[in-house]
Amino acid sequence: MANKQEPRKASLILSYNGVNAEKNLSGNYESFSYVDVASGEADTISITVSNQSGQWLNRYMPEDGDYVEASIVTENWNKEGDKKKLSCGMFDLDSFKASGYPETVEISGITMPIRTNFNVTLKNRQFSKTTVKTILSDICTDAGITLSYESEDYPVKEAEQSEKTDLDFAFSLCKDHNLAMKLYNRKMVVYDQTTYEKKKPAYTIDKTEMQTYSFRCQKSKLYDSVRVQYTDPGSDTTLTYFYKIPGSEGKRTLYINQQVDTVQEAEIIAKAKLLENIRGAKFITIKVKGDTRHIAAQNIMISGLGKLDGKYFVERVTHSKNAKDIYTCTIKAHPCVTNTTSSTSTSAPKEQAAKGGTTYTVVKGDCLWMIAKKFYGSGAKYTLIYNANRGIIKNPSLIFPGQVLTIPAE
């Protein structure tokens, strides 16, 4: 008699204010959605559960300051005995909605410190003779979150936060310097997106795996050169900088009139704006069977779509599971842009990635994202380290100096 095949299963593991919530939520899930964003927005999670007994309007009613931690677990998903886990992170509860009939509640969380003025208060302040990292570090300190900075530290001669929240100002500062900014697990993670887009693809998605796909190209954003020209009204002097992508004709020029004080600043801003437009000109959206391997801020290969085939950078992944236990992922990605030259001197070489497995001793200031970046070249692979060290890491956002971690092979 043949052995009974175990069914495929996808589930959400949830803790509420640090307490396991599986017992209270088991069998009550209607749906969940987790949105993982590479940059520009905070990650979010939304959970819809049954409220037939009315418990969510009584003792489970969320209060100010409540938070959830979530992970997606798949069992027997791609093959029997296969078990994978994706840690979604920690979310402050942002929205609560109850409705009937049938009676359900929807709980939504966001990876943003909503109990501070981080994304609420409009501020006016000046920064001078400083750096991008220093400014972001000050913002994180005010917000009560930590900064993980994975890029060269750019100098800032003058910067003005004018009628902007700390969140909006941080995003705009990063955008002007070709830096991606991700809010994750009460951390602000800042990284050089061009460096990430030069990495090898994590895996390939073929057309045969796609449930749906759509591709868009906006040719008006496909510039091959950029010109910055700024005239100082005080001194009446004009600073001009021009950059052409190597190998291009330089006929489609993006013109920028923005205050700059040095040629170096003009170069950094020019290339950042050029890359922003090129990356926004083409993108693909695909829907595939759910899988914990699908995460933002990594490269993938697309195949089977003819001239659309190639290496793409994942901007966003939406993990969704409905009441019928159908788990899918919707991925938005753009073709990797790697044909621009660096704006400044290159940073020190990265540590060699772990191929056969090794160990690492945690030092002050470390986080799993930074350690994964050192060994694998991608902070998004922190789950490899977390899963290999569950015996000593109880919470992926909490590691301590002196801990000796196993760094598994990729």
PDB file of C-alpha atoms in Angstrom, residues 93 122 224 251 325 408-409:
ATOM      1  CA  LEU A  93      -1.036  48.002  14.402  1.00  0.00           C
ATOM      2  CA  LEU A 122       6.067  68.652   9.408  1.00  0.00           C
ATOM      3  CA  ASP A 224      20.463  58.277 -22.039  1.00  0.00           C
ATOM      4  CA  LYS A 251      20.551  62.552 -27.526  1.00  0.00           C
ATOM      5  CA  ASP A 325      -6.168  28.329   1.131  1.00  0.00           C
ATOM      6  CA  PRO A 408      25.314  28.405   6.412  1.00  0.00           C
ATOM      7  CA  ALA A 409      26.263  27.961   2.790  1.00  0.00           C
TER       8      ALA A 409
END
